[in-house]
Amino acid sequence: MRNSITFFGIFGLVFTSVSCVSYDEDVSLSASQASAFQQFKAHVIPKLKRDFEKEDLYLLQFLRAKKFDVDEAERFILRESKWRTEQGFDGIHNEDWSDMECCYPVFLEGVDREGKPLLIFDIGEWDIRAAVVAGKADRMAKWMSKNYDLARMRTRELGKEGKNVTRFSLIYDMKGFSATSISAASKATVPTTLPPVLRDGCNCAGPTFSEHV
């Protein structure tokens, strides 16, 4: 079953949902927030299978996204975890992506001026119409999800190296994006291969999510 958001909606969702938040804001909690966080951890950690899902910063993004409503955050993170299992997402980085790499360039290169990983979607080079006509809209959405996940992984790696980084920066390079692609993007809807944290619209408030530059 497809979500009603179009591919344009993906781009707009990321741009409109993010805000400039400092590292200190991401990792600092008030007394009441800290209490909610401990409650949240006690509820969800026994239900999560992956080690990274149990890390504090990963957990905190879901709680912040739901404004520290423990019950809502628990439903959110468990849905995300279930989605990863159902989509076979744990093995996504081991798949053969040559059909996407050749025609839908994405770059995870370097860092921005604040030390955040820099993820660049060269959308101007994407022939979205060709993907839609070939029945590869799902594949293209999964390709996007794969690269978002790669940037989040890199962000966590930098954090473990002692860097004060909780987010990655995202650029959509639209130079050369054609009217044909615009028409195709406006009609193609987002399949369930896009993770809940991107489909829900409130997801970008927490650590490891993106900020546009």
PDB file of C-alpha atoms in Angstrom:
ATOM      1  CA  MET A   1       0.000   0.000   0.000  1.00  0.00           C
ATOM      2  CA  ARG A   2       1.361   3.404  -0.942  1.00  0.00           C
ATOM      3  CA  ASN A   3       1.490   6.517   1.143  1.00  0.00           C
ATOM      4  CA  SER A   4      -0.204   9.536  -0.440  1.00  0.00           C
ATOM      5  CA  ILE A   5       2.918  11.748  -0.223  1.00  0.00           C
ATOM      6  CA  THR A   6       4.506  12.412  -3.617  1.00  0.00           C
ATOM      7  CA  PHE A   7       8.234  12.428  -4.297  1.00  0.00           C
ATOM      8  CA  PHE A   8       7.997  16.222  -4.142  1.00  0.00           C
ATOM      9  CA  GLY A   9       6.575  15.665  -0.691  1.00  0.00           C
ATOM     10  CA  ILE A  10       9.759  13.892   0.375  1.00  0.00           C
ATOM     11  CA  PHE A  11      11.853  16.897  -0.540  1.00  0.00           C
ATOM     12  CA  GLY A  12       9.435  19.357   1.022  1.00  0.00           C
ATOM     13  CA  LEU A  13       9.045  17.257   4.145  1.00  0.00           C
ATOM     14  CA  VAL A  14      12.751  17.307   4.840  1.00  0.00           C
ATOM     15  CA  PHE A  15      13.134  21.011   4.135  1.00  0.00           C
ATOM     16  CA  THR A  16      10.121  22.128   6.149  1.00  0.00           C
ATOM     17  CA  SER A  17      10.552  19.754   9.070  1.00  0.00           C
ATOM     18  CA  VAL A  18      14.134  20.556   9.952  1.00  0.00           C
ATOM     19  CA  SER A  19      15.382  23.454  12.007  1.00  0.00           C
ATOM     20  CA  CYS A  20      18.792  24.611  13.114  1.00  0.00           C
ATOM     21  CA  VAL A  21      19.375  22.928  16.456  1.00  0.00           C
ATOM     22  CA  SER A  22      22.683  22.920  18.261  1.00  0.00           C
ATOM     23  CA  TYR A  23      24.470  19.874  19.590  1.00  0.00           C
ATOM     24  CA  ASP A  24      23.857  21.073  23.152  1.00  0.00           C
ATOM     25  CA  GLU A  25      20.131  21.373  22.485  1.00  0.00           C
ATOM     26  CA  ASP A  26      20.056  17.844  21.095  1.00  0.00           C
ATOM     27  CA  VAL A  27      21.756  16.246  24.089  1.00  0.00           C
ATOM     28  CA  SER A  28      20.412  18.411  26.946  1.00  0.00           C
ATOM     29  CA  LEU A  29      17.319  17.407  28.901  1.00  0.00           C
ATOM     30  CA  SER A  30      15.286  19.112  31.597  1.00  0.00           C
ATOM     31  CA  ALA A  31      14.482  17.170  34.764  1.00  0.00           C
ATOM     32  CA  SER A  32      11.029  16.218  33.486  1.00  0.00           C
ATOM     33  CA  GLN A  33      12.412  15.235  30.074  1.00  0.00           C
ATOM     34  CA  ALA A  34      15.119  13.103  31.702  1.00  0.00           C
ATOM     35  CA  SER A  35      12.458  11.329  33.746  1.00  0.00           C
ATOM     36  CA  ALA A  36      10.383  10.654  30.629  1.00  0.00           C
ATOM     37  CA  PHE A  37      13.487   9.407  28.842  1.00  0.00           C
ATOM     38  CA  GLN A  38      14.276   6.880  31.574  1.00  0.00           C
ATOM     39  CA  GLN A  39      10.677   5.677  31.479  1.00  0.00           C
ATOM     40  CA  PHE A  40      10.802   5.416  27.702  1.00  0.00           C
ATOM     41  CA  LYS A  41      14.037   3.412  27.764  1.00  0.00           C
ATOM     42  CA  ALA A  42      12.616   0.989  30.334  1.00  0.00           C
ATOM     43  CA  HIS A  43       9.574   0.427  28.120  1.00  0.00           C
ATOM     44  CA  VAL A  44      11.208  -0.039  24.744  1.00  0.00           C
ATOM     45  CA  ILE A  45      14.716  -1.457  25.155  1.00  0.00           C
ATOM     46  CA  PRO A  46      13.459  -4.980  25.997  1.00  0.00           C
ATOM     47  CA  LYS A  47      11.402  -4.867  22.782  1.00  0.00           C
ATOM     48  CA  LEU A  48      14.188  -3.736  20.439  1.00  0.00           C
ATOM     49  CA  LYS A  49      16.514  -6.196  18.688  1.00  0.00           C
ATOM     50  CA  ARG A  50      19.273  -4.082  17.167  1.00  0.00           C
ATOM     51  CA  ASP A  51      22.113  -2.656  19.237  1.00  0.00           C
ATOM     52  CA  PHE A  52      21.982   0.785  17.629  1.00  0.00           C
ATOM     53  CA  GLU A  53      18.257   1.044  18.417  1.00  0.00           C
ATOM     54  CA  LYS A  54      19.133   0.943  22.120  1.00  0.00           C
ATOM     55  CA  GLU A  55      21.605   3.829  21.996  1.00  0.00           C
ATOM     56  CA  ASP A  56      20.543   6.938  23.902  1.00  0.00           C
ATOM     57  CA  LEU A  57      20.730   9.380  20.990  1.00  0.00           C
ATOM     58  CA  TYR A  58      18.799   7.063  18.710  1.00  0.00           C
ATOM     59  CA  LEU A  59      16.081   6.595  21.318  1.00  0.00           C
ATOM     60  CA  LEU A  60      15.943  10.273  22.119  1.00  0.00           C
ATOM     61  CA  GLN A  61      15.059  11.296  18.558  1.00  0.00           C
ATOM     62  CA  PHE A  62      11.780   9.391  18.764  1.00  0.00           C
ATOM     63  CA  LEU A  63      10.904  10.840  22.152  1.00  0.00           C
ATOM     64  CA  ARG A  64      11.648  14.384  20.985  1.00  0.00           C
ATOM     65  CA  ALA A  65       9.633  13.829  17.804  1.00  0.00           C
ATOM     66  CA  LYS A  66       6.597  13.016  19.943  1.00  0.00           C
ATOM     67  CA  LYS A  67       7.221  15.887  22.370  1.00  0.00           C
ATOM     68  CA  PHE A  68       8.205  13.509  25.178  1.00  0.00           C
ATOM     69  CA  ASP A  69       4.916  11.628  25.071  1.00  0.00           C
ATOM     70  CA  VAL A  70       6.245   8.230  26.160  1.00  0.00           C
ATOM     71  CA  ASP A  71       3.352   6.173  24.807  1.00  0.00           C
ATOM     72  CA  GLU A  72       3.356   7.885  21.399  1.00  0.00           C
ATOM     73  CA  ALA A  73       7.140   7.628  21.152  1.00  0.00           C
ATOM     74  CA  GLU A  74       7.008   3.933  22.008  1.00  0.00           C
ATOM     75  CA  ARG A  75       4.504   3.267  19.230  1.00  0.00           C
ATOM     76  CA  PHE A  76       6.640   5.299  16.834  1.00  0.00           C
ATOM     77  CA  ILE A  77       9.951   3.532  17.481  1.00  0.00           C
ATOM     78  CA  LEU A  78       8.381   0.067  17.498  1.00  0.00           C
ATOM     79  CA  ARG A  79       6.722   0.809  14.163  1.00  0.00           C
ATOM     80  CA  GLU A  80      10.087   1.922  12.776  1.00  0.00           C
ATOM     81  CA  SER A  81      11.754  -1.240  14.077  1.00  0.00           C
ATOM     82  CA  LYS A  82       9.011  -3.428  12.629  1.00  0.00           C
ATOM     83  CA  TRP A  83       9.310  -1.623   9.294  1.00  0.00           C
ATOM     84  CA  ARG A  84      13.049  -2.358   9.141  1.00  0.00           C
ATOM     85  CA  THR A  85      12.314  -6.052   9.685  1.00  0.00           C
ATOM     86  CA  GLU A  86       9.463  -6.230   7.166  1.00  0.00           C
ATOM     87  CA  GLN A  87      11.469  -4.412   4.483  1.00  0.00           C
ATOM     88  CA  GLY A  88      14.606  -6.483   5.081  1.00  0.00           C
ATOM     89  CA  PHE A  89      16.295  -3.164   5.681  1.00  0.00           C
ATOM     90  CA  ASP A  90      19.159  -4.541   7.759  1.00  0.00           C
ATOM     91  CA  GLY A  91      20.766  -5.915   4.613  1.00  0.00           C
ATOM     92  CA  ILE A  92      20.083  -2.895   2.406  1.00  0.00           C
ATOM     93  CA  HIS A  93      23.717  -1.768   2.286  1.00  0.00           C
ATOM     94  CA  ASN A  94      24.802  -5.159   0.964  1.00  0.00           C
ATOM     95  CA  GLU A  95      22.447  -5.088  -2.018  1.00  0.00           C
ATOM     96  CA  ASP A  96      23.561  -4.445  -5.598  1.00  0.00           C
ATOM     97  CA  TRP A  97      22.646  -0.809  -6.263  1.00  0.00           C
ATOM     98  CA  SER A  98      24.396  -0.449  -9.608  1.00  0.00           C
ATOM     99  CA  ASP A  99      21.096   0.319 -11.367  1.00  0.00           C
ATOM    100  CA  MET A 100      20.606   3.335  -9.107  1.00  0.00           C
ATOM    101  CA  GLU A 101      24.226   4.414  -8.754  1.00  0.00           C
ATOM    102  CA  CYS A 102      24.547   4.846 -12.502  1.00  0.00           C
ATOM    103  CA  CYS A 103      21.559   7.134 -12.956  1.00  0.00           C
ATOM    104  CA  TYR A 104      20.518   8.596  -9.588  1.00  0.00           C
ATOM    105  CA  PRO A 105      23.687  10.047  -8.049  1.00  0.00           C
ATOM    106  CA  VAL A 106      23.956  10.562  -4.302  1.00  0.00           C
ATOM    107  CA  PHE A 107      27.113  11.539  -2.455  1.00  0.00           C
ATOM    108  CA  LEU A 108      28.041  11.216   1.200  1.00  0.00           C
ATOM    109  CA  GLU A 109      31.237  13.195   1.243  1.00  0.00           C
ATOM    110  CA  GLY A 110      33.050  15.204   3.880  1.00  0.00           C
ATOM    111  CA  VAL A 111      31.423  17.392   6.501  1.00  0.00           C
ATOM    112  CA  ASP A 112      29.926  20.871   6.696  1.00  0.00           C
ATOM    113  CA  ARG A 113      31.432  23.776   8.632  1.00  0.00           C
ATOM    114  CA  GLU A 114      30.007  22.391  11.883  1.00  0.00           C
ATOM    115  CA  GLY A 115      31.447  18.924  11.319  1.00  0.00           C
ATOM    116  CA  LYS A 116      28.175  17.248  10.313  1.00  0.00           C
ATOM    117  CA  PRO A 117      28.284  14.637   7.522  1.00  0.00           C
ATOM    118  CA  LEU A 118      27.205  16.080   4.185  1.00  0.00           C
ATOM    119  CA  LEU A 119      24.681  14.118   2.117  1.00  0.00           C
ATOM    120  CA  ILE A 120      24.073  15.400  -1.421  1.00  0.00           C
ATOM    121  CA  PHE A 121      21.248  14.236  -3.699  1.00  0.00           C
ATOM    122  CA  ASP A 122      22.092  15.358  -7.244  1.00  0.00           C
ATOM    123  CA  ILE A 123      18.415  15.516  -8.177  1.00  0.00           C
ATOM    124  CA  GLY A 124      19.120  17.503 -11.340  1.00  0.00           C
ATOM    125  CA  GLU A 125      20.679  14.361 -12.805  1.00  0.00           C
ATOM    126  CA  TRP A 126      17.767  12.102 -11.820  1.00  0.00           C
ATOM    127  CA  ASP A 127      15.413  10.957 -14.583  1.00  0.00           C
ATOM    128  CA  ILE A 128      12.419  10.363 -12.332  1.00  0.00           C
ATOM    129  CA  ARG A 129      10.117   9.838 -15.296  1.00  0.00           C
ATOM    130  CA  ALA A 130      12.273   6.945 -16.511  1.00  0.00           C
ATOM    131  CA  ALA A 131      12.087   5.307 -13.083  1.00  0.00           C
ATOM    132  CA  VAL A 132       8.322   5.701 -12.907  1.00  0.00           C
ATOM    133  CA  VAL A 133       7.780   4.396 -16.457  1.00  0.00           C
ATOM    134  CA  ALA A 134      10.053   1.425 -15.765  1.00  0.00           C
ATOM    135  CA  GLY A 135       8.111   0.588 -12.612  1.00  0.00           C
ATOM    136  CA  LYS A 136      11.071   1.501 -10.406  1.00  0.00           C
ATOM    137  CA  ALA A 137       9.431   4.136  -8.216  1.00  0.00           C
ATOM    138  CA  ASP A 138       9.643   1.757  -5.250  1.00  0.00           C
ATOM    139  CA  ARG A 139      13.262   1.016  -6.037  1.00  0.00           C
ATOM    140  CA  MET A 140      14.102   4.716  -6.237  1.00  0.00           C
ATOM    141  CA  ALA A 141      12.412   5.426  -2.904  1.00  0.00           C
ATOM    142  CA  LYS A 142      14.347   2.569  -1.339  1.00  0.00           C
ATOM    143  CA  TRP A 143      17.546   4.038  -2.808  1.00  0.00           C
ATOM    144  CA  MET A 144      16.735   7.308  -1.061  1.00  0.00           C
ATOM    145  CA  SER A 145      16.042   5.478   2.194  1.00  0.00           C
ATOM    146  CA  LYS A 146      19.308   3.598   1.881  1.00  0.00           C
ATOM    147  CA  ASN A 147      21.280   6.820   1.575  1.00  0.00           C
ATOM    148  CA  TYR A 148      19.444   8.549   4.418  1.00  0.00           C
ATOM    149  CA  ASP A 149      20.305   5.535   6.564  1.00  0.00           C
ATOM    150  CA  LEU A 150      23.939   5.654   5.471  1.00  0.00           C
ATOM    151  CA  ALA A 151      24.157   9.295   6.557  1.00  0.00           C
ATOM    152  CA  ARG A 152      22.604   8.447   9.900  1.00  0.00           C
ATOM    153  CA  MET A 153      25.123   5.622  10.347  1.00  0.00           C
ATOM    154  CA  ARG A 154      27.983   8.006   9.591  1.00  0.00           C
ATOM    155  CA  THR A 155      26.597  10.488  12.109  1.00  0.00           C
ATOM    156  CA  ARG A 156      26.548   7.822  14.807  1.00  0.00           C
ATOM    157  CA  GLU A 157      30.098   6.794  13.907  1.00  0.00           C
ATOM    158  CA  LEU A 158      31.336  10.351  14.361  1.00  0.00           C
ATOM    159  CA  GLY A 159      29.581  10.547  17.708  1.00  0.00           C
ATOM    160  CA  LYS A 160      31.350   7.396  18.855  1.00  0.00           C
ATOM    161  CA  GLU A 161      34.644   8.975  17.766  1.00  0.00           C
ATOM    162  CA  GLY A 162      34.010  11.796  20.210  1.00  0.00           C
ATOM    163  CA  LYS A 163      32.737  14.364  17.721  1.00  0.00           C
ATOM    164  CA  ASN A 164      29.940  16.663  18.884  1.00  0.00           C
ATOM    165  CA  VAL A 165      27.657  15.617  16.033  1.00  0.00           C
ATOM    166  CA  THR A 166      24.054  14.444  16.239  1.00  0.00           C
ATOM    167  CA  ARG A 167      22.802  15.374  12.773  1.00  0.00           C
ATOM    168  CA  PHE A 168      23.803  15.308   9.129  1.00  0.00           C
ATOM    169  CA  SER A 169      23.409  18.094   6.590  1.00  0.00           C
ATOM    170  CA  LEU A 170      21.415  17.482   3.434  1.00  0.00           C
ATOM    171  CA  ILE A 171      21.600  19.157   0.039  1.00  0.00           C
ATOM    172  CA  TYR A 172      19.223  18.593  -2.867  1.00  0.00           C
ATOM    173  CA  ASP A 173      21.017  19.879  -5.961  1.00  0.00           C
ATOM    174  CA  MET A 174      18.117  20.694  -8.302  1.00  0.00           C
ATOM    175  CA  LYS A 175      20.188  22.230 -11.126  1.00  0.00           C
ATOM    176  CA  GLY A 176      18.944  20.801 -14.402  1.00  0.00           C
ATOM    177  CA  PHE A 177      15.755  19.315 -12.947  1.00  0.00           C
ATOM    178  CA  SER A 178      13.449  19.210 -15.975  1.00  0.00           C
ATOM    179  CA  ALA A 179       9.754  19.855 -16.451  1.00  0.00           C
ATOM    180  CA  THR A 180       9.341  16.193 -17.413  1.00  0.00           C
ATOM    181  CA  SER A 181      10.871  15.119 -14.129  1.00  0.00           C
ATOM    182  CA  ILE A 182       8.676  17.598 -12.272  1.00  0.00           C
ATOM    183  CA  SER A 183       5.572  16.066 -13.856  1.00  0.00           C
ATOM    184  CA  ALA A 184       6.682  12.535 -12.992  1.00  0.00           C
ATOM    185  CA  ALA A 185       7.644  13.475  -9.431  1.00  0.00           C
ATOM    186  CA  SER A 186       4.279  15.129  -8.848  1.00  0.00           C
ATOM    187  CA  LYS A 187       2.455  11.936  -9.823  1.00  0.00           C
ATOM    188  CA  ALA A 188       4.663   9.261  -8.278  1.00  0.00           C
ATOM    189  CA  THR A 189       3.643   8.445  -4.724  1.00  0.00           C
ATOM    190  CA  VAL A 190       5.880   7.290  -1.940  1.00  0.00           C
ATOM    191  CA  PRO A 191       5.757   3.551  -1.273  1.00  0.00           C
ATOM    192  CA  THR A 192       6.234   1.819   2.037  1.00  0.00           C
ATOM    193  CA  THR A 193       9.943   1.493   1.246  1.00  0.00           C
ATOM    194  CA  LEU A 194      10.290   4.958   2.774  1.00  0.00           C
ATOM    195  CA  PRO A 195      10.830   4.563   6.532  1.00  0.00           C
ATOM    196  CA  PRO A 196       8.215   5.761   9.051  1.00  0.00           C
ATOM    197  CA  VAL A 197      10.666   8.328  10.445  1.00  0.00           C
ATOM    198  CA  LEU A 198      10.566  10.085   7.053  1.00  0.00           C
ATOM    199  CA  ARG A 199       6.902   9.469   6.247  1.00  0.00           C
ATOM    200  CA  ASP A 200       5.483  10.821   9.509  1.00  0.00           C
ATOM    201  CA  GLY A 201       6.489  14.414   8.926  1.00  0.00           C
ATOM    202  CA  CYS A 202       7.475  15.154  12.527  1.00  0.00           C
ATOM    203  CA  ASN A 203      10.595  13.066  12.367  1.00  0.00           C
ATOM    204  CA  CYS A 204      13.371  15.564  11.806  1.00  0.00           C
ATOM    205  CA  ALA A 205      13.348  17.101  15.270  1.00  0.00           C
ATOM    206  CA  GLY A 206      15.683  14.621  16.866  1.00  0.00           C
ATOM    207  CA  PRO A 207      19.343  13.598  16.745  1.00  0.00           C
ATOM    208  CA  THR A 208      20.707  11.837  13.655  1.00  0.00           C
ATOM    209  CA  PHE A 209      18.090  13.456  11.445  1.00  0.00           C
ATOM    210  CA  SER A 210      18.986  15.909   8.732  1.00  0.00           C
ATOM    211  CA  GLU A 211      19.347  19.635   8.471  1.00  0.00           C
ATOM    212  CA  HIS A 212      19.350  21.421   5.131  1.00  0.00           C
ATOM    213  CA  VAL A 213      22.048  23.894   4.249  1.00  0.00           C
TER     214      VAL A 213
END
